[in-house]
CSV table of C-alpha atoms in Angstrom, one decimal:
chain,number,residue,atom,x,y,z
A,71,MET,CA,-9.2,20.8,10.7
A,72,THR,CA,-5.7,19.8,10.2
A,73,ILE,CA,-4.2,21.2,6.9
A,74,SER,CA,-2.5,18.3,5.3
A,75,SER,CA,-0.5,17.8,2.2
A,76,SER,CA,-1.0,14.2,1.5
A,77,THR,CA,-1.0,15.0,-2.2
A,78,GLY,CA,2.6,16.3,-1.8
A,79,TYR,CA,2.0,19.6,-3.6
A,80,PRO,CA,5.1,21.9,-3.1
A,81,ARG,CA,4.7,25.1,-1.2
A,82,SER,CA,6.9,28.1,-1.7
A,83,SER,CA,8.2,30.3,1.1
A,84,SER,CA,6.1,33.4,1.6
A,85,ALA,CA,9.2,35.5,2.2
A,86,ALA,CA,10.9,37.6,-0.4
A,87,LEU,CA,8.3,37.1,-3.2
A,88,ASP,CA,9.2,38.2,-6.7
A,89,GLU,CA,7.1,41.0,-8.4
A,90,PRO,CA,3.7,39.6,-9.0
A,91,VAL,CA,2.8,38.3,-12.5
A,92,LEU,CA,-0.9,39.6,-12.1
A,93,SER,CA,-1.7,42.5,-9.8
A,94,ILE,CA,-5.3,43.5,-9.2
A,95,ARG,CA,-5.9,46.8,-7.4
A,96,GLU,CA,-9.2,48.2,-6.2
A,97,LEU,CA,-11.2,46.4,-8.8
A,98,THR,CA,-14.9,47.4,-8.9
A,99,VAL,CA,-17.5,45.9,-11.1
A,100,ASP,CA,-21.1,47.3,-11.4
A,101,LEU,CA,-24.3,45.6,-12.4
A,102,ASP,CA,-26.8,47.7,-14.6
A,103,GLY,CA,-30.5,47.1,-15.3
A,104,ALA,CA,-33.5,46.3,-13.1
A,105,ASP,CA,-31.3,44.8,-10.3
A,106,LYS,CA,-28.8,47.6,-10.4
A,107,GLN,CA,-26.0,47.1,-8.0
A,108,PRO,CA,-23.0,49.5,-7.8
A,109,GLY,CA,-20.1,47.5,-6.4
A,110,LEU,CA,-21.3,44.0,-7.4
A,111,VAL,CA,-17.5,43.4,-6.9
A,112,GLU,CA,-16.0,46.2,-4.9
A,113,ASP,CA,-12.5,47.4,-4.1
A,114,VAL,CA,-10.8,44.0,-4.6
A,115,SER,CA,-7.0,43.9,-4.5
A,116,PHE,CA,-4.6,40.9,-4.5
A,117,ASP,CA,-1.4,39.7,-6.3
A,118,VAL,CA,-0.7,36.3,-8.0
A,119,HIS,CA,3.0,35.3,-8.2
A,120,ALA,CA,4.9,32.9,-10.5
A,121,ASN,CA,5.1,29.3,-9.1
A,122,ARG,CA,2.4,30.0,-6.6
A,123,THR,CA,-1.3,29.5,-6.3
A,124,LEU,CA,-3.9,32.0,-4.9
A,125,ALA,CA,-7.2,30.6,-4.2
A,126,LEU,CA,-10.4,32.6,-4.3
A,127,ILE,CA,-13.0,31.1,-2.0
A,128,GLY,CA,-16.5,31.7,-0.8
A,129,GLU,CA,-20.1,30.6,-1.2
A,130,SER,CA,-21.8,30.7,-4.6
A,131,GLY,CA,-22.7,34.3,-5.5
A,132,CYS,CA,-19.8,35.9,-3.7
A,133,GLY,CA,-18.1,37.3,-6.8
A,134,LYS,CA,-15.3,34.9,-7.4
A,135,THR,CA,-16.1,34.0,-11.0
A,136,MET,CA,-17.1,37.6,-11.6
A,137,THR,CA,-13.6,38.8,-10.5
A,138,ALA,CA,-12.0,36.1,-12.8
A,139,MET,CA,-14.1,37.2,-15.7
A,140,ALA,CA,-13.3,40.8,-15.2
A,141,VAL,CA,-9.6,40.0,-15.5
A,142,LEU,CA,-10.1,38.5,-18.9
A,143,GLY,CA,-12.7,41.0,-20.1
A,144,LEU,CA,-15.4,38.3,-20.3
A,145,LEU,CA,-18.2,40.0,-18.3
A,146,PRO,CA,-21.8,39.8,-19.6
A,147,PRO,CA,-23.2,43.0,-21.4
A,148,ALA,CA,-25.1,44.3,-18.3
A,149,ILE,CA,-22.0,44.2,-16.1
A,150,HIS,CA,-18.9,46.4,-16.5
A,151,VAL,CA,-15.7,47.4,-14.7
A,152,SER,CA,-16.1,50.9,-13.2
A,153,GLY,CA,-12.8,51.2,-11.4
A,154,GLY,CA,-9.4,49.8,-10.4
A,155,SER,CA,-6.7,48.2,-12.5
A,156,VAL,CA,-5.6,44.8,-13.6
A,157,ARG,CA,-1.9,44.8,-14.4
A,158,PHE,CA,-0.2,41.9,-16.4
A,159,ASP,CA,3.2,42.1,-18.0
A,160,GLY,CA,3.5,45.8,-17.3
A,161,GLN,CA,0.3,46.8,-18.8
A,162,ASP,CA,-3.2,47.5,-17.5
A,163,LEU,CA,-5.6,45.0,-19.1
A,164,LEU,CA,-8.5,47.3,-18.5
A,165,ASP,CA,-7.0,49.8,-20.9
A,166,LEU,CA,-6.5,47.4,-23.8
A,167,ARG,CA,-8.7,47.4,-27.0
A,168,PRO,CA,-10.7,44.2,-27.5
A,169,ARG,CA,-8.3,43.0,-30.2
A,170,GLU,CA,-5.3,43.5,-27.9
A,171,LEU,CA,-7.1,41.8,-25.0
A,172,ARG,CA,-7.8,38.7,-27.2
A,173,GLN,CA,-4.1,38.3,-27.7
A,174,VAL,CA,-3.6,38.2,-23.9
A,175,ARG,CA,-6.5,35.9,-23.4
A,176,GLY,CA,-5.4,32.3,-24.2
A,177,GLY,CA,-1.9,33.6,-24.8
A,178,GLY,CA,-0.3,35.1,-21.7
A,179,ILE,CA,-3.3,34.2,-19.5
A,180,GLY,CA,-4.9,30.8,-19.8
A,181,MET,CA,-8.4,29.8,-18.5
A,182,ILE,CA,-10.0,26.6,-17.4
A,183,PHE,CA,-13.7,27.1,-17.3
A,184,GLN,CA,-16.2,25.3,-14.9
A,185,ASP,CA,-17.9,23.0,-17.4
A,186,PRO,CA,-15.6,21.7,-20.2
A,187,MET,CA,-18.6,20.2,-22.0
A,188,SER,CA,-20.1,23.6,-22.5
A,189,SER,CA,-16.8,25.3,-23.1
A,190,LEU,CA,-15.4,23.0,-25.7
A,191,ASN,CA,-16.7,23.3,-29.2
A,192,PRO,CA,-18.9,20.3,-29.9
A,193,THR,CA,-18.5,20.5,-33.7
A,194,MET,CA,-14.7,20.5,-33.7
A,195,LYS,CA,-12.3,17.7,-32.9
A,196,VAL,CA,-10.3,18.4,-29.8
A,197,GLY,CA,-7.0,18.5,-31.7
A,198,GLU,CA,-8.3,21.1,-34.0
A,199,GLN,CA,-9.3,23.3,-31.0
A,200,ILE,CA,-5.8,23.2,-29.7
A,201,ILE,CA,-4.3,23.8,-33.2
A,202,GLU,CA,-6.5,26.9,-33.6
A,203,ALA,CA,-5.2,28.3,-30.3
A,204,ARG,CA,-1.6,27.7,-31.3
A,205,ARG,CA,-2.0,29.2,-34.7
A,206,LEU,CA,-3.8,32.3,-33.4
A,207,HIS,CA,-1.3,33.1,-30.6
A,208,VAL,CA,2.0,31.5,-31.6
A,209,ASP,CA,1.6,31.9,-35.4
A,210,GLU,CA,3.0,28.5,-36.3
A,211,SER,CA,2.2,26.3,-39.3
A,212,LYS,CA,-0.7,23.8,-39.1
A,213,SER,CA,1.6,20.8,-39.2
A,214,ALA,CA,3.7,22.2,-36.3
A,215,ALA,CA,0.5,23.1,-34.3
A,216,ALA,CA,-0.9,19.6,-34.9
A,217,LYS,CA,2.2,18.0,-33.5
A,218,ARG,CA,2.2,20.2,-30.5
A,219,ALA,CA,-1.5,19.4,-29.9
A,220,VAL,CA,-0.7,15.7,-29.6
A,221,GLU,CA,2.2,16.5,-27.3
A,222,LEU,CA,0.0,18.7,-25.1
A,223,LEU,CA,-2.7,15.9,-24.9
A,224,ASP,CA,0.0,13.5,-23.9
A,225,GLN,CA,1.4,15.9,-21.3
A,226,VAL,CA,-2.0,16.2,-19.5
A,227,GLY,CA,-2.2,12.4,-19.3
A,228,ILE,CA,-4.5,11.4,-22.1
A,229,PRO,CA,-3.7,8.0,-23.4
A,230,ASN,CA,-3.3,7.4,-27.2
A,231,ALA,CA,-3.0,11.2,-27.6
A,232,ALA,CA,-2.6,11.0,-31.4
A,233,ARG,CA,-5.9,9.1,-31.7
A,234,ARG,CA,-7.7,11.2,-29.1
A,235,ALA,CA,-6.8,14.4,-31.0
A,236,ASP,CA,-9.1,13.2,-33.7
A,237,ALA,CA,-12.1,12.7,-31.3
A,238,TYR,CA,-14.9,15.1,-30.6
A,239,PRO,CA,-15.6,16.2,-27.0
A,240,PHE,CA,-18.8,14.1,-26.6
A,241,GLU,CA,-16.8,11.0,-27.3
A,242,MET,CA,-14.7,11.6,-24.1
A,243,SER,CA,-15.5,11.2,-20.4
A,244,GLY,CA,-15.8,14.2,-18.1
A,245,GLY,CA,-12.4,13.7,-16.7
A,246,MET,CA,-10.8,13.5,-20.3
A,247,GLN,CA,-12.8,16.6,-21.3
A,248,GLN,CA,-11.3,18.5,-18.4
A,249,ARG,CA,-7.8,17.3,-19.4
A,250,VAL,CA,-8.5,18.6,-22.9
A,251,MET,CA,-9.6,21.9,-21.4
A,252,ILE,CA,-6.3,22.1,-19.4
A,253,ALA,CA,-4.3,21.3,-22.5
A,254,MET,CA,-6.0,24.1,-24.4
A,255,SER,CA,-5.3,26.5,-21.5
A,256,ILE,CA,-1.6,25.8,-21.4
A,257,ALA,CA,-1.3,25.5,-25.3
A,258,CYS,CA,0.5,28.9,-25.6
A,259,ASP,CA,2.7,28.6,-22.4
A,260,PRO,CA,0.8,31.2,-20.3
A,261,LYS,CA,2.3,33.0,-17.4
A,262,VAL,CA,-1.0,32.9,-15.5
A,263,LEU,CA,-3.6,30.1,-15.4
A,264,ILE,CA,-7.1,31.0,-14.1
A,265,ALA,CA,-8.8,27.8,-13.0
A,266,ASP,CA,-12.5,28.3,-12.3
A,267,GLU,CA,-13.9,25.3,-10.3
A,268,PRO,CA,-11.6,22.9,-12.3
A,269,THR,CA,-12.8,19.8,-10.3
A,270,THR,CA,-16.6,20.5,-10.2
A,271,ALA,CA,-18.8,17.6,-11.2
A,272,LEU,CA,-15.8,15.2,-11.2
A,273,ASP,CA,-15.6,12.2,-8.8
A,274,VAL,CA,-13.1,12.3,-6.0
A,275,THR,CA,-10.5,10.1,-7.8
A,276,ILE,CA,-10.6,12.2,-10.9
A,277,GLN,CA,-10.5,15.4,-8.8
A,278,ALA,CA,-7.2,14.2,-7.3
A,279,GLU,CA,-5.8,13.4,-10.7
A,280,ILE,CA,-6.6,16.9,-12.0
A,281,LEU,CA,-5.1,18.6,-9.0
A,282,ASP,CA,-2.0,16.5,-9.3
A,283,LEU,CA,-1.8,17.4,-13.0
A,284,LEU,CA,-2.1,21.2,-12.3
A,285,ALA,CA,0.6,20.9,-9.6
A,286,ASN,CA,3.0,19.1,-12.0
A,287,LEU,CA,2.3,21.7,-14.7
A,288,GLN,CA,2.9,24.5,-12.4
A,289,ARG,CA,6.2,23.1,-11.3
A,290,ASP,CA,7.3,22.3,-14.9
A,291,LEU,CA,6.1,25.6,-16.5
A,292,GLY,CA,6.5,28.0,-13.5
A,293,MET,CA,2.9,29.3,-14.0
A,294,ALA,CA,1.0,31.5,-11.5
A,295,ILE,CA,-2.3,30.0,-10.8
A,296,MET,CA,-5.5,31.8,-9.6
A,297,LEU,CA,-7.8,29.0,-8.4
A,298,VAL,CA,-11.5,29.8,-8.0
A,299,THR,CA,-13.2,27.3,-5.8
A,300,HIS,CA,-15.6,26.7,-2.8
A,301,ASP,CA,-13.9,23.5,-1.8
A,302,LEU,CA,-11.7,24.3,1.3
A,303,GLY,CA,-10.1,20.9,1.3
A,304,VAL,CA,-8.7,21.6,-2.2
A,305,VAL,CA,-7.5,24.9,-1.0
A,306,ALA,CA,-5.8,23.5,2.0
A,307,ASP,CA,-3.9,21.0,0.0
A,308,PHE,CA,-3.1,23.1,-3.2
A,309,ALA,CA,-3.0,26.9,-2.5
A,310,ASP,CA,-0.2,29.1,-1.1
A,311,GLU,CA,-2.4,32.1,-0.5
A,312,VAL,CA,-6.2,32.5,0.1
A,313,ALA,CA,-8.5,35.4,-0.7
A,314,VAL,CA,-11.9,35.1,1.0
A,315,MET,CA,-14.8,36.8,-0.8
A,316,TYR,CA,-18.3,37.6,0.5
A,317,ALA,CA,-21.0,39.4,-1.5
A,318,GLY,CA,-18.4,41.1,-3.8
A,319,HIS,CA,-16.1,42.1,-0.9
A,320,LEU,CA,-12.6,40.7,-0.2
A,321,VAL,CA,-13.1,40.1,3.5
A,322,GLU,CA,-9.8,38.3,4.3
A,323,LEU,CA,-6.4,37.7,2.5
A,324,GLY,CA,-3.3,36.0,3.6
A,325,PRO,CA,-1.0,33.0,3.5
A,326,ILE,CA,-3.0,29.7,3.6
A,327,ARG,CA,-1.3,28.6,6.9
A,328,GLU,CA,-2.1,31.9,8.6
A,329,VAL,CA,-5.7,32.3,7.4
A,330,PHE,CA,-6.8,28.6,8.0
A,331,HIS,CA,-5.2,28.4,11.5
A,332,ASN,CA,-5.8,32.0,12.6
A,333,PRO,CA,-8.9,33.4,10.7
A,334,GLN,CA,-9.4,37.1,11.2
A,335,HIS,CA,-12.9,37.5,9.8
A,336,PRO,CA,-16.2,35.9,11.3
A,337,TYR,CA,-17.1,34.6,7.8
A,338,THR,CA,-13.8,32.8,7.3
A,339,GLN,CA,-14.2,31.3,10.7
A,340,GLY,CA,-17.7,30.2,9.9
A,341,LEU,CA,-16.7,28.5,6.6
A,342,LEU,CA,-13.9,26.6,8.4
A,343,ASP,CA,-16.2,25.6,11.3
A,344,ALA,CA,-18.7,24.2,8.8
A,345,MET,CA,-16.1,21.7,7.4
A,346,PRO,CA,-16.7,18.0,8.3
A,347,GLN,CA,-13.0,17.4,8.8
A,348,GLY,CA,-12.1,17.8,12.4
A,349,ALA,CA,-15.7,17.8,13.7
A,350,VAL,CA,-16.7,15.8,16.7
A,351,PRO,CA,-18.3,12.4,15.6
A,352,ARG,CA,-22.1,12.2,15.9
A,353,SER,CA,-22.3,16.0,16.7
A,354,GLN,CA,-24.3,18.5,14.7
A,355,LEU,CA,-22.2,20.3,12.1
A,356,SER,CA,-21.8,24.0,12.4
A,357,ILE,CA,-23.4,26.2,9.6
A,358,VAL,CA,-23.3,29.8,8.6
A,359,ARG,CA,-26.9,30.7,8.9
A,360,GLY,CA,-28.7,32.7,6.2
A,361,ARG,CA,-27.6,33.2,2.6
A,362,VAL,CA,-25.6,35.5,0.5
A,363,PRO,CA,-27.6,38.6,-0.3
A,364,LEU,CA,-28.8,39.0,-4.0
A,365,ALA,CA,-27.4,41.7,-6.2
A,366,GLY,CA,-29.4,44.9,-5.5
A,367,GLN,CA,-30.0,43.8,-1.9
A,368,PHE,CA,-26.5,44.3,-0.4
A,369,PRO,CA,-26.6,45.8,3.2
A,370,ARG,CA,-24.7,49.0,4.1
A,371,GLY,CA,-21.3,48.7,5.6
A,372,CYS,CA,-20.2,45.1,6.2
A,373,ARG,CA,-22.2,43.0,3.8
A,374,PHE,CA,-21.8,39.9,6.2
A,375,ARG,CA,-23.3,41.7,9.2
A,376,THR,CA,-26.8,40.4,8.7
A,377,ARG,CA,-25.4,36.8,9.1
A,378,CYS,CA,-22.7,37.6,11.6
A,379,PRO,CA,-23.2,36.5,15.3
A,380,HIS,CA,-20.8,39.2,16.4
A,381,ALA,CA,-22.4,42.2,14.5
A,382,ARG,CA,-22.7,45.6,16.2
A,383,GLU,CA,-24.5,48.7,15.2
A,384,HIS,CA,-21.4,50.4,13.9
A,385,CYS,CA,-20.9,47.5,11.4
A,386,GLU,CA,-23.2,49.5,9.2
A,387,ARG,CA,-20.4,52.1,8.6
A,388,ASP,CA,-19.7,52.7,4.9
A,389,ASP,CA,-16.0,53.7,5.4
A,390,MET,CA,-15.0,50.1,6.2
A,391,ALA,CA,-11.7,49.0,4.5
A,392,THR,CA,-9.4,46.0,4.3
A,393,VAL,CA,-6.4,46.6,6.6
A,394,ASP,CA,-3.3,44.7,7.8
A,395,VAL,CA,-4.0,42.8,11.0
A,396,ARG,CA,-0.7,40.9,10.7
A,397,VAL,CA,2.2,40.8,8.3
A,398,ASP,CA,0.8,39.6,4.9
A,399,HIS,CA,-2.6,39.0,6.5
A,400,ARG,CA,-5.5,41.4,5.8
A,401,SER,CA,-9.1,41.6,7.2
A,402,ARG,CA,-12.2,43.6,6.4
A,403,CYS,CA,-13.8,43.3,9.9
A,404,LEU,CA,-14.2,46.4,11.8
A,405,LEU,CA,-14.5,44.5,15.2
A,406,VAL,CA,-11.2,42.7,14.6
A,407,GLN,CA,-9.6,46.0,13.5
A,408,THR,CA,-10.7,47.8,16.7
A,409,GLY,CA,-10.0,45.0,19.0
A,410,GLU,CA,-13.7,44.6,20.0
A,411,MET,CA,-13.6,41.0,19.0
A,412,THR,CA,-10.8,38.4,19.1
A,413,LEU,CA,-11.1,35.2,17.0
A,414,THR,CA,-9.4,32.2,18.6
A,415,PRO,CA,-6.8,30.3,16.6
A,416,ARG,CA,-8.2,27.0,15.4
A,417,HIS,CA,-5.0,24.8,15.7
A,418,PRO,CA,-1.4,25.3,16.5
A,419,GLY,CA,1.3,24.6,13.9
A,420,GLY,CA,0.8,24.8,10.1
A,421,VAL,CA,0.7,22.8,7.0
A,422,ASN,CA,2.5,19.5,7.3
A,423,GLY,CA,2.9,20.2,11.0
A,424,GLU,CA,5.2,23.1,10.4
């Protein structure tokens, strides 16, 4: 697959990055109850920088959304954070009381949820929902918040914004609902935007419009974006860094150019090989055999070993950790780390032929 940038999204240099806006270190989330699973998400660490996008990728059930929800303190009752830190604006969000965390949620950190129809309040007009966010976090008058709500709807490309502000979510198309969701997420000028599958269930044309919108907003507002997705095509065009998750483990992390052209984990390579782009016409598409294990059934050691074509007996070791294999490129594969397996680079060059 050739990583293209036909959408023209700007990419920052990976050198000399500023201090991260959001820094996650050794985040561990446990599941209680009948399907008890210590380390549902285990020892996850990464940074998100201003004006840059980090993509969390992997199959459904790999822990991407769980990681995002842990950042914002939105985990279900049976799931809790048992270790690690989530630092934002000089404070660890895991140490905040619920009232303090609510000020960060929707204020300093915005969130775009997967399904706008279930996330928007069906009993409130969309303008009122944006006004509520502004009044809660910015403490401005209702008239000022109403004016800003119309400006935000216009900013995200909704025509006749003043009239649309007076509409209910069910009176709008899926694409328009997603734009409203984006307007709400940026209503209080957040430093970080978490976008959880922002293009799911949208047709290809609307997907492109939403991604263009997010790229423009990032350029204008300087936001850091954490993009949760399973769409590698979106990641190739839109992200600067990529974090690959499997069964709650972060198995590979690095710049998008490096990871996509020189994957250093068999799971990453399997995902890339399964993409239709670049496949030989009329040939059988490669697949990653098997499925992500259910919570409570994670294997010891490398959680991917039961599906990995390169697995060895010592992949069951419990002391496996994510280590540097190159500058800014980390892998959680013991065979790569010990040199027992070498993964072949996919294509020379980089994004846009660089």
